Short mmCIF file of C-alpha atoms in Angstrom, two decimals:
data_model
loop_
_atom_site.label_atom_id
_atom_site.label_comp_id
_atom_site.label_asym_id
_atom_site.label_seq_id
_atom_site.Cartn_x
_atom_site.Cartn_y
_atom_site.Cartn_z
CA MET A 261 17.40 -6.55 3.61
CA LYS A 262 18.05 -3.87 6.21
CA ASN A 263 15.18 -3.12 8.55
CA ILE A 264 14.20 0.44 7.61
CA GLY A 265 10.60 0.25 8.73
CA GLY A 266 7.52 -1.22 7.09
CA THR A 267 6.83 1.42 4.46
CA GLY A 268 10.54 1.97 3.92
CA VAL A 269 11.06 -1.68 3.04
CA TYR A 270 8.20 -2.07 0.61
CA THR A 271 8.84 1.34 -0.94
CA LYS A 272 12.33 0.14 -1.83
CA ILE A 273 10.97 -3.18 -3.15
CA ILE A 274 8.51 -1.37 -5.44
CA ILE A 275 11.09 1.14 -6.67
CA ASP A 276 13.71 -1.52 -7.37
CA GLU A 277 11.24 -3.66 -9.33
CA LEU A 278 9.84 -0.72 -11.35
CA LEU A 279 13.37 0.44 -12.18
CA ALA A 280 14.23 -3.09 -13.31
CA ARG A 281 11.24 -2.90 -15.66
CA GLY A 282 12.55 0.26 -17.31
CA HIS A 283 10.57 2.97 -15.52
CA THR A 284 12.01 6.35 -14.55
CA ILE A 285 10.82 7.37 -11.10
CA GLY A 286 10.50 10.60 -9.19
CA PHE A 287 10.52 9.76 -5.49
CA TRP A 288 9.44 11.94 -2.59
CA PRO A 289 10.30 10.02 0.62
CA ALA A 290 9.07 10.79 4.10
CA ASN A 291 11.07 13.18 6.22
CA GLY A 292 13.03 12.04 9.26
CA VAL A 293 14.45 8.58 9.84
CA ILE A 294 13.18 6.90 6.67
CA PHE A 295 14.39 9.82 4.54
CA LYS A 296 17.90 9.57 6.02
CA GLU A 297 18.03 5.81 5.54
CA PHE A 298 17.18 6.16 1.86
CA GLN A 299 19.65 9.01 1.50
CA ASP A 300 22.47 7.11 3.23
CA LYS A 301 21.94 4.11 0.99
CA ASN A 302 21.69 6.21 -2.19
CA LEU A 303 18.11 5.08 -2.68
CA ILE A 304 16.80 8.56 -3.40
CA LEU A 305 16.71 8.65 -7.15
CA TYR A 306 16.56 12.43 -7.50
CA ASP A 307 17.03 15.47 -5.30
CA MET A 308 13.44 16.25 -4.40
CA GLU A 309 14.34 19.68 -3.01
CA GLN A 310 14.91 20.93 -6.52
CA GLU A 311 12.36 23.37 -7.86
CA GLU A 312 11.86 21.68 -11.21
CA VAL A 313 10.64 18.13 -11.70
CA ASN A 314 12.28 15.87 -14.26
CA GLU A 315 10.37 15.55 -17.53
CA GLU A 316 11.71 12.02 -18.01
CA TRP A 317 9.79 10.64 -15.02
CA ASP A 318 6.95 8.32 -15.96
CA ILE A 319 5.93 7.54 -12.35
CA ILE A 320 5.83 9.65 -9.19
CA ILE A 321 6.05 7.88 -5.81
CA LEU A 322 5.11 9.73 -2.63
CA GLN A 323 5.88 8.02 0.67
CA HIS A 324 4.14 9.48 3.74
CA ALA A 325 4.23 12.79 1.87
CA ASP A 326 1.77 15.68 1.65
CA ILE A 327 -0.20 14.40 -1.29
CA LEU A 328 -2.14 17.61 -1.95
CA TYR A 329 0.99 19.77 -2.03
CA TYR A 330 2.95 17.43 -4.24
CA THR A 331 0.17 16.52 -6.65
CA GLN A 332 -0.53 20.20 -7.24
CA ARG A 333 3.16 20.82 -7.79
CA ILE A 334 3.55 17.83 -10.08
CA ILE A 335 0.54 18.46 -12.30
CA GLN A 336 1.69 21.99 -12.95
CA GLN A 337 4.79 20.58 -14.64
CA LEU A 338 4.05 16.95 -15.55
CA LYS A 339 0.67 16.33 -17.08
CA ASN A 340 0.93 12.66 -17.92
CA VAL A 341 2.53 11.05 -14.87
CA PRO A 342 0.63 8.64 -12.55
CA ILE A 343 1.12 9.19 -8.83
CA ILE A 344 1.60 6.37 -6.31
CA PHE A 345 0.97 7.26 -2.66
CA ILE A 346 2.53 4.91 -0.12
CA SER A 347 1.16 5.18 3.40
CA HIS A 348 -0.91 3.45 6.06
CA SER A 349 -3.77 5.95 5.78
CA SER A 350 -4.48 9.57 5.01
CA SER A 351 -4.12 12.34 7.53
CA PRO A 352 -7.13 14.56 8.34
CA ASN A 353 -5.51 17.36 6.33
CA ASP A 354 -5.03 15.32 3.18
CA GLN A 355 -7.41 15.82 0.30
CA ILE A 356 -7.36 14.72 -3.28
CA THR A 357 -7.06 17.28 -6.01
CA THR A 358 -9.90 17.18 -8.54
CA ASP A 359 -7.66 18.24 -11.40
CA ASN A 360 -8.60 16.10 -14.38
CA ARG A 361 -5.01 14.93 -14.79
CA VAL A 362 -5.04 13.04 -11.49
CA MET A 363 -7.19 9.99 -12.17
CA LYS A 364 -6.20 7.72 -9.30
CA VAL A 365 -4.31 7.50 -6.07
CA LEU A 366 -2.62 4.11 -6.16
CA LYS A 367 -2.34 3.16 -2.52
CA ILE A 368 0.23 0.66 -1.28
CA ALA A 369 -0.91 0.00 2.26
CA GLU A 370 -0.55 -2.17 5.33
CA GLY A 371 -4.19 -3.13 4.99
CA VAL A 372 -6.49 -3.33 2.00
CA ALA A 373 -9.51 -1.38 3.23
CA SER A 374 -9.82 2.26 2.17
CA SER A 375 -12.34 3.20 4.85
CA ASN A 376 -9.64 5.09 6.77
CA TRP A 377 -8.92 7.28 3.77
CA ASP A 378 -10.64 10.60 3.27
CA TYR A 379 -10.51 10.39 -0.52
CA PRO A 380 -13.50 9.45 -2.67
CA GLU A 381 -13.56 5.70 -3.28
CA GLU A 382 -13.26 6.04 -7.05
CA PHE A 383 -9.89 7.79 -6.69
CA ILE A 384 -8.32 4.96 -4.70
CA GLU A 385 -6.85 1.73 -5.99
CA THR A 386 -5.30 -0.41 -3.28
CA HIS A 387 -2.35 -2.69 -3.90
CA ARG A 388 -0.83 -5.30 -1.61
CA ASN A 389 2.18 -4.95 0.62
CA PRO A 390 4.88 -6.63 -1.55
CA ILE A 391 7.22 -9.29 -0.19
CA ILE A 392 10.35 -10.69 -1.82
CA ILE A 393 9.77 -14.43 -1.66
CA LYS A 394 12.94 -16.32 -0.86
CA GLN A 395 13.14 -19.54 -2.84
CA ASP A 396 15.73 -21.04 -0.50
CA SER A 397 13.75 -20.60 2.73
CA THR A 398 13.79 -23.73 4.86
CA TYR A 399 11.99 -24.57 8.07
CA LEU A 400 14.32 -25.92 10.75
CA LYS A 401 13.04 -27.62 13.85
CA PRO A 402 13.46 -25.51 17.01
CA ARG A 403 16.76 -25.52 18.86
CA ASN A 404 17.30 -25.31 22.61
CA PRO A 405 16.95 -22.82 24.09
CA LYS A 406 14.36 -21.67 21.61
CA ASN A 407 14.62 -18.14 20.19
CA ILE A 408 11.47 -16.04 19.94
CA LEU A 409 11.76 -12.92 17.78
CA LEU A 410 9.99 -9.63 18.40
CA LEU A 411 10.91 -7.41 15.46
CA SER A 412 9.31 -4.02 15.83
CA ARG A 413 9.72 -0.28 15.82
CA LEU A 414 9.41 0.07 19.59
CA ALA A 415 7.32 3.20 19.53
CA GLU A 416 5.20 4.46 22.39
CA ASP A 417 2.00 3.17 20.81
CA LYS A 418 3.37 -0.40 21.05
CA ALA A 419 4.55 -0.16 24.66
CA ASP A 420 1.70 -2.16 26.22
CA ILE A 421 2.05 -5.21 23.97
CA VAL A 422 5.88 -5.13 24.26
CA ARG A 423 5.73 -5.02 28.07
CA TYR A 424 3.24 -7.88 28.05
CA ILE A 425 5.49 -10.05 25.86
CA ILE A 426 8.56 -9.28 28.00
CA SER A 427 6.75 -10.09 31.24
CA THR A 428 5.61 -13.42 29.78
CA ILE A 429 9.05 -14.52 28.57
CA ASN A 430 10.54 -13.43 31.91
CA ARG A 431 8.58 -16.32 33.45
CA LEU A 432 9.84 -18.76 30.80
CA PRO A 433 13.65 -19.01 31.13
CA LYS A 434 13.77 -21.89 28.63
CA TYR A 435 13.07 -19.33 25.89
CA ASN A 436 15.14 -16.38 24.66
CA LEU A 437 13.29 -13.28 23.50
CA LEU A 438 15.21 -11.41 20.80
CA ILE A 439 13.98 -7.81 20.51
CA ALA A 440 15.14 -6.08 17.33
CA GLY A 441 14.21 -2.72 15.88
CA LYS A 442 15.04 0.94 15.97
CA ALA A 443 13.69 2.88 18.93
CA VAL A 444 14.40 5.50 21.56
CA PHE A 445 12.35 3.69 24.18
CA TYR A 446 14.71 0.81 25.05
CA GLU A 447 15.44 2.19 28.50
CA LYS A 448 11.78 1.72 29.41
CA TYR A 449 12.13 -2.04 28.93
CA TYR A 450 15.57 -2.77 30.39
CA SER A 451 14.43 -2.48 33.99
CA ILE A 452 11.67 -5.08 33.57
CA SER A 453 13.75 -7.61 31.59
CA ASN A 454 15.54 -10.74 32.81
CA GLY A 455 18.69 -12.24 31.30
CA ASN A 456 16.80 -14.19 28.64
CA ILE A 457 15.60 -10.95 27.04
CA LYS A 458 18.12 -9.83 24.41
CA PHE A 459 18.00 -6.29 22.96
CA LEU A 460 19.60 -6.33 19.51
CA GLY A 461 18.85 -2.77 18.39
CA GLN A 462 18.84 -1.92 14.70
CA VAL A 463 19.64 -5.07 12.71
CA GLU A 464 21.41 -4.75 9.38
CA ASN A 465 20.57 -8.25 8.11
CA THR A 466 17.05 -9.37 8.97
CA ASP A 467 17.46 -12.50 6.83
CA LEU A 468 20.10 -13.82 9.22
CA LEU A 469 17.92 -12.82 12.16
CA PHE A 470 14.99 -14.90 10.88
CA LYS A 471 17.26 -17.90 10.28
CA ASN A 472 18.18 -17.88 13.97
CA THR A 473 14.56 -17.63 15.11
CA ASP A 474 12.16 -20.42 16.07
CA LEU A 475 9.01 -18.32 16.46
CA VAL A 476 8.10 -14.82 15.26
CA ILE A 477 5.76 -12.61 17.27
CA GLY A 478 4.48 -9.53 15.48
CA SER A 479 1.99 -7.91 13.16
CA GLY A 480 1.77 -6.43 9.67
CA ARG A 481 4.94 -6.65 7.66
CA VAL A 482 6.80 -8.55 10.41
CA ALA A 483 4.22 -11.35 10.15
CA LEU A 484 4.61 -11.42 6.36
CA GLU A 485 8.40 -11.58 6.59
CA GLY A 486 8.16 -14.37 9.14
CA ILE A 487 5.92 -16.41 6.84
CA ALA A 488 8.22 -15.69 3.87
CA ASN A 489 11.13 -17.06 5.91
CA LYS A 490 9.11 -20.20 6.77
CA ARG A 491 8.83 -19.48 10.46
CA PRO A 492 5.80 -20.01 12.71
CA VAL A 493 4.11 -16.64 13.26
CA LEU A 494 2.12 -15.69 16.35
CA VAL A 495 0.15 -12.53 15.59
CA ALA A 496 0.21 -9.73 18.17
CA GLY A 497 -0.60 -6.11 17.40
CA PHE A 498 -2.88 -3.19 18.13
CA ARG A 499 -5.91 -5.51 17.93
CA GLY A 500 -4.53 -7.57 20.78
CA LEU A 501 -3.07 -11.05 20.87
CA GLY A 502 -4.04 -13.31 18.00
CA GLY A 503 -2.86 -16.83 17.45
CA LEU A 504 -0.69 -18.98 15.23
CA VAL A 505 -1.14 -18.21 11.53
CA THR A 506 -2.33 -21.36 9.76
CA PRO A 507 -3.69 -22.14 6.29
CA ASP A 508 -7.18 -22.26 7.83
CA ASN A 509 -7.09 -18.70 9.20
CA PHE A 510 -4.63 -17.16 6.72
CA GLN A 511 -7.23 -15.26 4.68
CA GLU A 512 -8.88 -13.88 7.82
CA TYR A 513 -5.56 -12.51 9.00
CA VAL A 514 -4.96 -11.02 5.55
CA LYS A 515 -8.21 -9.05 5.88
CA ILE A 516 -6.91 -7.34 9.03
CA MET A 517 -3.30 -7.33 7.80
CA PHE A 518 -2.16 -9.52 10.69
CA SER A 519 -2.88 -6.71 13.17
CA GLY A 520 -3.90 -8.85 16.16
CA ARG A 521 -6.78 -11.06 17.17
CA ILE A 522 -9.34 -11.80 14.47
CA GLY A 523 -12.34 -9.78 15.57
CA GLY A 524 -10.18 -7.98 18.13
CA GLN A 525 -10.54 -4.34 19.11
CA LYS A 526 -7.89 -1.68 19.45
CA ALA A 527 -5.92 -1.87 22.72
CA GLU A 528 -8.04 -4.71 24.06
CA LYS A 529 -7.02 -6.36 27.33
CA ILE A 530 -4.99 -9.57 27.14
CA GLU A 531 -5.22 -12.27 29.79
CA ARG A 532 -1.98 -12.72 31.74
CA PHE A 533 -1.21 -16.32 30.80
CA ASP A 534 -2.72 -16.27 27.30
CA LEU A 535 0.59 -15.77 25.47
CA GLU A 536 2.37 -18.42 27.51
CA LYS A 537 -0.27 -20.99 26.61
CA LYS A 538 -0.13 -20.10 22.92
CA ILE A 539 3.67 -20.38 22.79
CA GLU A 540 3.65 -23.79 24.46
CA THR A 541 0.93 -25.01 22.10
CA ILE A 542 2.89 -23.87 19.04
CA PHE A 543 6.13 -25.58 20.06
CA ASN A 544 4.22 -28.78 20.82
CA ASN A 545 2.35 -28.75 17.50
CA GLU A 546 3.40 -31.84 15.52
CA LYS A 547 2.03 -30.33 12.29
CA ILE A 548 4.06 -27.13 12.48
CA THR A 549 6.29 -28.02 9.50
CA ASP A 550 3.25 -28.55 7.27
CA ILE A 551 1.70 -25.31 8.55
CA VAL A 552 4.70 -23.10 7.75
CA GLU A 553 5.14 -24.68 4.30
CA ARG A 554 1.49 -24.13 3.35
CA ASN A 555 1.51 -20.59 4.77
CA TYR A 556 4.51 -19.88 2.55
CA LEU A 557 2.65 -21.03 -0.57
CA LEU A 558 -0.40 -18.91 0.30
CA LEU A 559 1.82 -15.89 0.82
CA LYS A 560 3.36 -16.31 -2.64
CA GLN A 561 -0.08 -16.26 -4.28
CA ILE A 562 -1.00 -12.88 -2.76
CA PHE A 563 2.06 -10.89 -1.69
CA ASP A 564 4.87 -11.92 -4.07
CA HIS A 565 6.44 -8.61 -5.10
CA LYS A 566 6.52 -9.47 -8.80
CA LEU A 567 2.77 -10.17 -8.82
CA VAL A 568 2.03 -7.00 -6.85
CA VAL A 569 4.16 -4.79 -9.10
CA THR A 570 2.74 -6.41 -12.26
CA LYS A 571 -0.78 -5.40 -11.20
CA LEU A 572 0.44 -1.96 -10.24
CA GLU A 573 2.28 -1.54 -13.53
CA LYS A 574 -0.83 -2.52 -15.50
CA THR A 575 -2.77 0.30 -13.88
CA ILE A 576 0.15 2.69 -14.39
CA ASN A 577 0.33 1.87 -18.11
CA ASN A 578 -3.44 2.29 -18.51
CA LEU A 579 -3.25 5.68 -16.82
CA ILE A 580 -0.34 6.80 -18.97
CA GLU A 581 -2.33 5.88 -22.09
CA LEU A 582 -5.34 7.76 -20.80
CA PHE A 583 -3.31 10.81 -19.75
CA GLU A 584 -1.89 11.05 -23.25
CA MET A 585 -5.37 10.88 -24.75
CA VAL A 586 -6.81 13.57 -22.48
CA ASN A 587 -3.92 16.03 -22.55
CA ASP A 588 -2.81 15.79 -26.17
CA LYS A 589 -5.24 17.90 -28.24
CA THR A 590 -4.14 16.32 -31.52
CA ARG A 591 -4.57 12.82 -30.16
CA ILE A 592 -8.03 13.73 -28.87
CA VAL A 593 -9.02 14.60 -32.44
CA ASN A 594 -7.52 11.38 -33.77
CA LEU A 595 -9.05 9.21 -31.09
CA LYS A 596 -12.50 10.77 -31.18
CA PRO A 597 -14.12 8.07 -33.37
CA LYS A 598 -12.78 5.36 -31.06
CA LEU A 599 -13.80 7.28 -28.01
CA VAL A 600 -17.43 7.66 -28.98
CA SER A 601 -17.83 4.00 -29.93
CA ASN A 602 -17.82 2.77 -26.35
CA CYS A 603 -18.82 5.55 -23.98
CA ASP A 604 -21.35 6.33 -21.32
CA PHE A 605 -22.08 9.40 -19.23
CA LYS A 606 -22.83 9.31 -15.52
CA ASN A 607 -23.80 12.08 -13.16
CA TYR A 608 -21.12 12.66 -10.53
CA ASP A 609 -21.90 15.77 -8.49
CA LYS A 610 -20.84 18.71 -10.67
CA GLN A 611 -18.46 16.70 -12.78
CA ILE A 612 -19.02 14.36 -15.65
CA ILE A 613 -17.29 11.03 -15.85
CA ILE A 614 -16.54 9.59 -19.26
CA GLU A 615 -15.98 5.86 -19.09
CA ARG A 616 -13.96 4.26 -21.80
CA LYS A 617 -12.52 0.81 -22.26
CA VAL A 618 -8.74 1.17 -22.13
CA SER A 619 -6.75 -2.07 -22.38
CA GLY A 620 -9.75 -3.98 -21.13
CA ARG A 621 -10.35 -1.76 -18.08
CA GLN A 622 -12.97 0.84 -17.31
CA ILE A 623 -11.10 4.12 -16.81
CA CYS A 624 -12.77 7.30 -15.52
CA VAL A 625 -11.91 10.78 -16.74
CA ILE A 626 -13.05 13.66 -14.54
CA ASP A 627 -13.71 16.39 -17.05
CA ASN A 628 -14.83 19.74 -15.62
CA GLU A 629 -14.55 21.54 -18.96
CA LEU A 630 -16.97 19.19 -20.65
CA HIS A 631 -19.35 19.52 -17.71
CA ALA A 632 -19.24 23.31 -18.06
CA ILE A 633 -20.07 23.07 -21.77
CA ILE A 634 -23.06 20.83 -21.13
CA SER A 635 -24.32 23.02 -18.30
CA LYS A 636 -24.08 26.11 -20.46
CA LEU A 637 -25.95 24.48 -23.33
CA ASN A 638 -28.64 23.05 -21.14
CA GLY A 639 -28.97 25.77 -18.52
CA LYS A 640 -29.21 23.10 -15.82
CA LYS A 641 -26.87 22.31 -12.94
CA LYS A 642 -27.25 18.55 -12.96
CA ILE A 643 -25.92 16.56 -15.86
CA GLY A 644 -28.34 13.72 -15.25
CA GLN A 645 -31.35 15.90 -16.10
CA PHE A 646 -29.84 16.81 -19.47
CA LEU A 647 -28.84 13.29 -20.36
CA SER A 648 -32.07 11.58 -19.33
CA LYS A 649 -34.07 14.11 -21.32
CA ASN A 650 -32.00 14.10 -24.50
CA ILE A 651 -30.51 10.63 -24.84
CA VAL A 652 -33.12 8.07 -25.82
CA ASP A 653 -31.14 5.44 -27.73
CA ASN A 654 -27.61 4.52 -28.71
CA SER A 655 -27.61 6.51 -31.93
CA THR A 656 -28.75 9.64 -30.10
CA LEU A 657 -26.16 8.98 -27.40
CA LEU A 658 -23.35 8.79 -29.94
CA GLN A 659 -24.53 11.92 -31.72
CA ASN A 660 -24.66 13.85 -28.44
CA ILE A 661 -21.18 12.67 -27.53
CA LYS A 662 -19.80 13.69 -30.92
CA GLU A 663 -21.33 17.14 -30.66
CA LEU A 664 -20.08 17.61 -27.11
CA TRP A 665 -16.55 16.55 -27.99
CA GLU A 666 -16.53 18.90 -31.00
CA LEU A 667 -17.53 21.74 -28.68
CA LYS A 668 -14.85 20.73 -26.20
CA LEU A 669 -12.19 20.64 -28.93
CA LEU A 670 -13.32 24.08 -30.06
CA SER A 671 -12.92 25.43 -26.52
CA LEU A 672 -9.52 23.77 -26.16
CA THR A 673 -8.14 25.32 -29.33
CA LYS A 674 -9.27 28.87 -28.65
#
């Protein structure tokens, strides 16, 4: 696969797999380089500059896009379409719409924590960074001279770690450092590089690149791709210099998405000879074949793209079912007996959440209209006061729910 950046690669993987499963996708890609790469390769499925959205879409995918702008635009025209937001985190200006047709933001992210997102936790469902697992990957013992791969978007924020790696390999002429990736900062590294530092630029075929590599240095998706290609991976990223990924520390690296040293801090100082020692230790490790094989199996269990998309698709299908129930007035009438048989109310600020079992999952509906009806009847601002006062047992609960839904249906049909 062509190296089109981390989110570009796994956006394409997700889209390709969802298309293969029969979905019709509306795709808003990021502007700039990633947008052009998708456009050049005919990966944009529709012209997103058009004013009208396509009614045949059953999934919307936003990649590094303005989620508030697009969700508002989408829900005005498509009531029943789940939205997938692909990004590393949210920007300070992002906010989630509280429209009752947007139940979840399905986040495909570099990491798995949502603490760096500004959205309420209940709106976020995080899915793994998908990897296409190559069944024919084979570990080959290192050649001489050994090739060390640094595959990265050489942006300014990575300059310190790149300079550190270059300065280390400069002292080790028995190794070649292959630097691949799209960047405008190459000139900053030429002057400090010896002859064993090779600048490859944008690489069309990363599979071939990995095959000619004996050790991968990197973080995030680069680390995952290295493991998928059965190569030893030395983690180095914004959390500093980590170590060799092994079955013993694999899960710990997953928690920080292979972003540097386990327990490391952002932009932490690295000792001058630390990388040199780690490289020598890796190439002298007699168990390296067993390590890369077991890492590969662990990767398959968590990041295999078919597993990731299956979980994502399950949520998508549940949401589609729920959207249809909420937005179709006739279906609300038909489903009312089923709805009231397994419900509960919870106080959530000024909104009421109806929880219902849908395909074995608890799904939340944010329903402002129903909240308004209850508030008007009760004359109180907080739902919890009304419910705790009036609902004393299951039979009373069901009766209250029936009455409230009848009132809601009346308001919907006016």
